Coordinates of C-alpha atoms in Angstrom, one line a residue:
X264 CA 30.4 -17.3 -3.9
X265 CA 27.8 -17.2 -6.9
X266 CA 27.2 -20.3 -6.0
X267 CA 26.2 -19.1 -2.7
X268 CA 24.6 -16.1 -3.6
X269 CA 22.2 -18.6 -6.2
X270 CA 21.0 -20.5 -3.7
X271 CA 20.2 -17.2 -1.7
X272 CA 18.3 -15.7 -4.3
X273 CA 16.5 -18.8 -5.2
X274 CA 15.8 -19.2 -1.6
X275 CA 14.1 -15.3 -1.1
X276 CA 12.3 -16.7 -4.5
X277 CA 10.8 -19.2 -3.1
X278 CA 9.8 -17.2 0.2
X279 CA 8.1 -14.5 -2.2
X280 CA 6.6 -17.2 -4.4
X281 CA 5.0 -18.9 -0.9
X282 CA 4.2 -15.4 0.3
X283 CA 2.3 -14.5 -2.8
X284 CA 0.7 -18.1 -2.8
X285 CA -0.8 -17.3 0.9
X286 CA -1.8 -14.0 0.0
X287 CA -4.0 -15.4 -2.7
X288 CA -5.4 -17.8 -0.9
X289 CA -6.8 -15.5 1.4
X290 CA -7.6 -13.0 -0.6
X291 CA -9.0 -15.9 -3.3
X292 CA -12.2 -16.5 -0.7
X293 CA -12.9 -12.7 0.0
X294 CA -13.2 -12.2 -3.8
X295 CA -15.9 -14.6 -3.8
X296 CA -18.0 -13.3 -0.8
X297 CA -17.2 -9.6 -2.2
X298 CA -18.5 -10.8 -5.8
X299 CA -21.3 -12.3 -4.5
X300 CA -22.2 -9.3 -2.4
X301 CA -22.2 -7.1 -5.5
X302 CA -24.4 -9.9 -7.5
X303 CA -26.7 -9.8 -4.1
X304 CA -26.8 -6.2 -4.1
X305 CA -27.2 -5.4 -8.1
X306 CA -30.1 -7.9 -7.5
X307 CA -31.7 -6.4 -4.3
X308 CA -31.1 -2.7 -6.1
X309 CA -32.7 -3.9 -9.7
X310 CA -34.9 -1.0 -9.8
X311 CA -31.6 1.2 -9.5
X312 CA -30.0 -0.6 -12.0
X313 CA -32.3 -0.4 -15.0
X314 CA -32.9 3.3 -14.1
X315 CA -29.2 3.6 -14.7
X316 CA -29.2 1.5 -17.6
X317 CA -32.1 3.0 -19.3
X318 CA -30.9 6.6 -18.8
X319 CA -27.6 6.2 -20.7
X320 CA -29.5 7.1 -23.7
X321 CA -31.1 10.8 -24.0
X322 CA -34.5 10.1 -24.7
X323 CA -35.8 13.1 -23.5
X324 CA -36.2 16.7 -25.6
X325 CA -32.7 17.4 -24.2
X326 CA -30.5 16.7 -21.9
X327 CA -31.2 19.0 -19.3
X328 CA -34.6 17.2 -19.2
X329 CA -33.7 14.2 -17.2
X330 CA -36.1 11.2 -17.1
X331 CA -38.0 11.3 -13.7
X332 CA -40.2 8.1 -13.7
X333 CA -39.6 5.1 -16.0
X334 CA -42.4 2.7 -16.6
X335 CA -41.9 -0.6 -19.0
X336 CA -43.8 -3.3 -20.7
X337 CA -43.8 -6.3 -22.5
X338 CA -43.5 -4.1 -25.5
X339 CA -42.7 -0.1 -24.7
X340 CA -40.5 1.5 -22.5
X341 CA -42.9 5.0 -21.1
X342 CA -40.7 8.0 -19.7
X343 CA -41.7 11.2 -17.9
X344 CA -39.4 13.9 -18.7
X345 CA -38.9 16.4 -16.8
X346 CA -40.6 19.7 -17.2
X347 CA -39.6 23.5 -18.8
X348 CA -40.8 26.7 -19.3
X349 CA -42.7 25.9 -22.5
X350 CA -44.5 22.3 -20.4
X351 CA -44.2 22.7 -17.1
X352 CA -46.1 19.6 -16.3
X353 CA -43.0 17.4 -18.8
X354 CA -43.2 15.4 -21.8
X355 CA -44.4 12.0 -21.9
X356 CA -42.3 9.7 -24.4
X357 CA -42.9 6.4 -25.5
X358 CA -40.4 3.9 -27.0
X359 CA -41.4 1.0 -28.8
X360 CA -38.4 -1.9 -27.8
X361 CA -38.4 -3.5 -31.0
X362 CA -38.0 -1.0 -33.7
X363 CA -36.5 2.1 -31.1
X364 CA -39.1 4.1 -32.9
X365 CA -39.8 7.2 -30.4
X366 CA -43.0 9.1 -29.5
X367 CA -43.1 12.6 -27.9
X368 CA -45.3 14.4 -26.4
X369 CA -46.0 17.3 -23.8
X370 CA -47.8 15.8 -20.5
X371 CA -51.5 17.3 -20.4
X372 CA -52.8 16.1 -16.9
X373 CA -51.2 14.5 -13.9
X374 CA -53.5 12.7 -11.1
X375 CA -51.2 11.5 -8.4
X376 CA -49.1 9.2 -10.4
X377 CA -51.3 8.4 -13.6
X378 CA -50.1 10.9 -16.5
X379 CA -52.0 11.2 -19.5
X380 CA -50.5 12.9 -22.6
X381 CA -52.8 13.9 -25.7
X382 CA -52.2 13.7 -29.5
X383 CA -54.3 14.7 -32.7
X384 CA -57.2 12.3 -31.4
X385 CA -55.6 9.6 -29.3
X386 CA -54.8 10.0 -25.1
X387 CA -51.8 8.2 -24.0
X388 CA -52.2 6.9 -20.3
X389 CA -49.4 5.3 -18.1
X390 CA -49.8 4.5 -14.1
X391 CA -47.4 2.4 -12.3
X392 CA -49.7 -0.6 -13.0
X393 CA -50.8 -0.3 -16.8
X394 CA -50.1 1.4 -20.5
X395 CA -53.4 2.8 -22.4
X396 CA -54.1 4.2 -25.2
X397 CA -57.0 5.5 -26.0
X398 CA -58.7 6.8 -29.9
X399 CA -61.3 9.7 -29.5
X400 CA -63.8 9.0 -31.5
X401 CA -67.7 9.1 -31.5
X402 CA -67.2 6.3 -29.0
X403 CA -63.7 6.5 -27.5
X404 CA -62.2 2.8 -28.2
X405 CA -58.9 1.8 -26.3
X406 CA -56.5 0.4 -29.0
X407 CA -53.6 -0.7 -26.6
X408 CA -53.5 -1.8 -23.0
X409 CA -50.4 -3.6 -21.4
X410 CA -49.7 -4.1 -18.0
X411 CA -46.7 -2.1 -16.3
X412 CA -44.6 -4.8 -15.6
X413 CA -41.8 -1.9 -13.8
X414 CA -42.4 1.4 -12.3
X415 CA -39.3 3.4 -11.1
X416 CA -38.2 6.7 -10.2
X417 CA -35.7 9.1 -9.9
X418 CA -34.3 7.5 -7.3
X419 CA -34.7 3.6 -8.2
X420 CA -37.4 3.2 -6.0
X421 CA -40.7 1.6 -7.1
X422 CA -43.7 3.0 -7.4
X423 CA -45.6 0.2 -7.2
X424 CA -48.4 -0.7 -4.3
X425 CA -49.0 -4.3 -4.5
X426 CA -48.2 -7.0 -1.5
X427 CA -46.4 -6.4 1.5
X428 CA -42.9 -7.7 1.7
X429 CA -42.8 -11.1 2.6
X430 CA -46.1 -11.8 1.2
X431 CA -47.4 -13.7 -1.5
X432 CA -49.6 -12.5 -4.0
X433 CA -51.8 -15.1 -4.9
X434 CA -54.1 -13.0 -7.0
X435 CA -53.7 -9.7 -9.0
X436 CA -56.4 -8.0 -10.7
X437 CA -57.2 -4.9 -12.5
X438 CA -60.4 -3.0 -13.5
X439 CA -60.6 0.5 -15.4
X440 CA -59.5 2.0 -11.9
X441 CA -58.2 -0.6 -9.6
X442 CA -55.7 -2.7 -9.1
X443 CA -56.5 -5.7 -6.9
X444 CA -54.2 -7.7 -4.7
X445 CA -55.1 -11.1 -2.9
X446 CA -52.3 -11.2 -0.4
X447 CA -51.0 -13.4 2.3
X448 CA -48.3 -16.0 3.6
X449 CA -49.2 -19.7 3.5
X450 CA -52.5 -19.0 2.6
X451 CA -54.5 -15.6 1.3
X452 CA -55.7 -13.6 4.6
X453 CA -55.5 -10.2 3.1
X454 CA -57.5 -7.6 0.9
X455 CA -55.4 -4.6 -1.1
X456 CA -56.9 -2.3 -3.6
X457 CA -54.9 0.7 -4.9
X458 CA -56.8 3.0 -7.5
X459 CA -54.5 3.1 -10.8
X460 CA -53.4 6.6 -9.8
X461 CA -52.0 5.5 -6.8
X462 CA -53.6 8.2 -4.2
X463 CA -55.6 5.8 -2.2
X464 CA -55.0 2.4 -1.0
X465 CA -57.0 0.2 1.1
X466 CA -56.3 -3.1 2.9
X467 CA -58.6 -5.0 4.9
X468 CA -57.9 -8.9 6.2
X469 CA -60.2 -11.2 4.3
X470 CA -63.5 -13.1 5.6
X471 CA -62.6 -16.5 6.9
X472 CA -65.5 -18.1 4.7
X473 CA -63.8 -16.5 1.2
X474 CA -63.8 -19.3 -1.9
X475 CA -60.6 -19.6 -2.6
X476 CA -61.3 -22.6 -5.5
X477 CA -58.5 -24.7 -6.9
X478 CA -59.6 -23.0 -9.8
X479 CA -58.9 -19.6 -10.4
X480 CA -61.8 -18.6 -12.0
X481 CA -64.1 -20.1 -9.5
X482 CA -62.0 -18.2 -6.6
X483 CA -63.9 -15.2 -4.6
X484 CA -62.8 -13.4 -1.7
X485 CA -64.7 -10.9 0.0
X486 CA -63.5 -8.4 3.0
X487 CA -65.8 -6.0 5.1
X488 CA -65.2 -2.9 6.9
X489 CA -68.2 -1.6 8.7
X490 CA -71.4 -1.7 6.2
X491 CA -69.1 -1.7 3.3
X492 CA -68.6 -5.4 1.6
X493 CA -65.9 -5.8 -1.1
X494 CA -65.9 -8.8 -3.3
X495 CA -63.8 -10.2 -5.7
X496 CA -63.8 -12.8 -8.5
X497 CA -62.6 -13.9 -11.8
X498 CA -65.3 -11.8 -13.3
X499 CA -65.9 -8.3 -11.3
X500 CA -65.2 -6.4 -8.4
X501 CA -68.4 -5.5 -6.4
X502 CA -68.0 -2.8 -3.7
X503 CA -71.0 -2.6 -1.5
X504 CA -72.9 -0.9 1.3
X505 CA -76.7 -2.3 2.4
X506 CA -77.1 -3.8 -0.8
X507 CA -76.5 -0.7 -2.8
X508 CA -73.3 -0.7 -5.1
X509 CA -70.9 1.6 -4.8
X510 CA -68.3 0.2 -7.7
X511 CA -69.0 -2.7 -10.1
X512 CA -66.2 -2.8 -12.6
X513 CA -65.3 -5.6 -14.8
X514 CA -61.8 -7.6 -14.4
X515 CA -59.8 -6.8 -17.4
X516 CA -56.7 -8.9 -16.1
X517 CA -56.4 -11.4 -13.5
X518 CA -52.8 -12.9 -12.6

């Protein structure tokens, strides 16, 4: 009889064991495609991601004053804090990555999404596209400029205007109040300026006869609409109408 009930036992053992085995072969290839959904998805949402990330830490006044935009650089991480009855407008605060050492101050002006925050002598400037600081002086001199390499929201959505999706952006290209973007698929076809605030945007297919040089600082690409003649190249950006200019600002970048 316990001989009998033994080879029972082992027998429902075995049954289980096969059960389980089944169970995690199925189950084995469904983790996979559900792990590689979440890696797909963490990277498609990576904007929603570092928001979270960065806002673990209070780096606003206080913690009722939740970050609502988050811009970062090579060097600085830039928040804008949201506002209270003292600065309604919010505080702009400014983290340096390697040393964590923390700047604060009450937003002074707001244009569309350029904030500019002022401190005994020096303007602090941040747009979705670039950091500046500026030293008032006799003859205000700009002692930092870095590119905005992230803009976020609230919300994890970016704030930046650049290339359509499924375009490339051959060239990228800021003045002291555009940004510039040379867009297209297999080859450049398209014309996008946004001013640094971010309030107007304007995108016009290029001029078949553009010089698009193998190298980049030979390259110029020019797009009309109407009168109005736009050109671009390693050295300015030349807006136009009936020979009279309209902008002529240097390039201070070009990607």
């Amino acid at each position: 009889m316990k001989f009998l009930q033994f080879r029972l036992y082992h027998k429902g053992s075995l049954k289980l064991a096969f059960v389980s085995l089944n169970c995690l072969l199925f189950f084995s290839p469904f983790a996979k495609i559900q792990a590689q959904i979440i890696k797909e998805s963490t990277s498609v949402n990576n904007f929603n991601y570092s928001f979270i990330q960065l806002t673990k830490k209070q780096v606003c006044p206080s913690a009722q004053l939740l970050p609502k935009r988050i811009f970062e650089t090579a060097k600085y991480y830039v928040y804008i804090c949201r506002g209270d009855e003292k600065n309604s407008l919010g505080y702009y605060v400014q983290i340096y990555k390697n040393s964590s050492s923390k700047i604060i101050i009450p937003v002074s002006n707001q244009v569309g999404e350029a904030y500019f925050a002022k401190n005994t002598g020096v303007i602090y400037t941040v747009t979705p596209y670039e950091l500046v600081v500026t030293k008032l002086t006799k003859r205000s001199s700009v002692v930092l400029r870095e590119k905005v390499n992230s803009a976020i929201a609230a919300d994890g959505q970016s704030l930046v205007k650049g290339c359509p999706e499924g375009n490339t952006s051959f060239v990228e290209a800021a003045t002291k109040n555009y940004i510039v973007y040379i867009c297209g698929r297999e080859t450049p076809d398209t014309y996008i300026a946004v001013t640094k605030n971010g309030t107007n945007i304007i995108t016009l297919p290029l001029q078949l006869n553009y010089n698009s040089s193998a190298k980049a600082e030979d390259s110029e690409y020019v797009a009309i609409k109407g009168k109005t003649r736009y050109l671009l190249n390693r050295k300015m950006l030349k807006v136009s109408r009936e020979g009279r200019n309209l902008v002529k600002e240097k390039i201070l970048y070009w990607y």
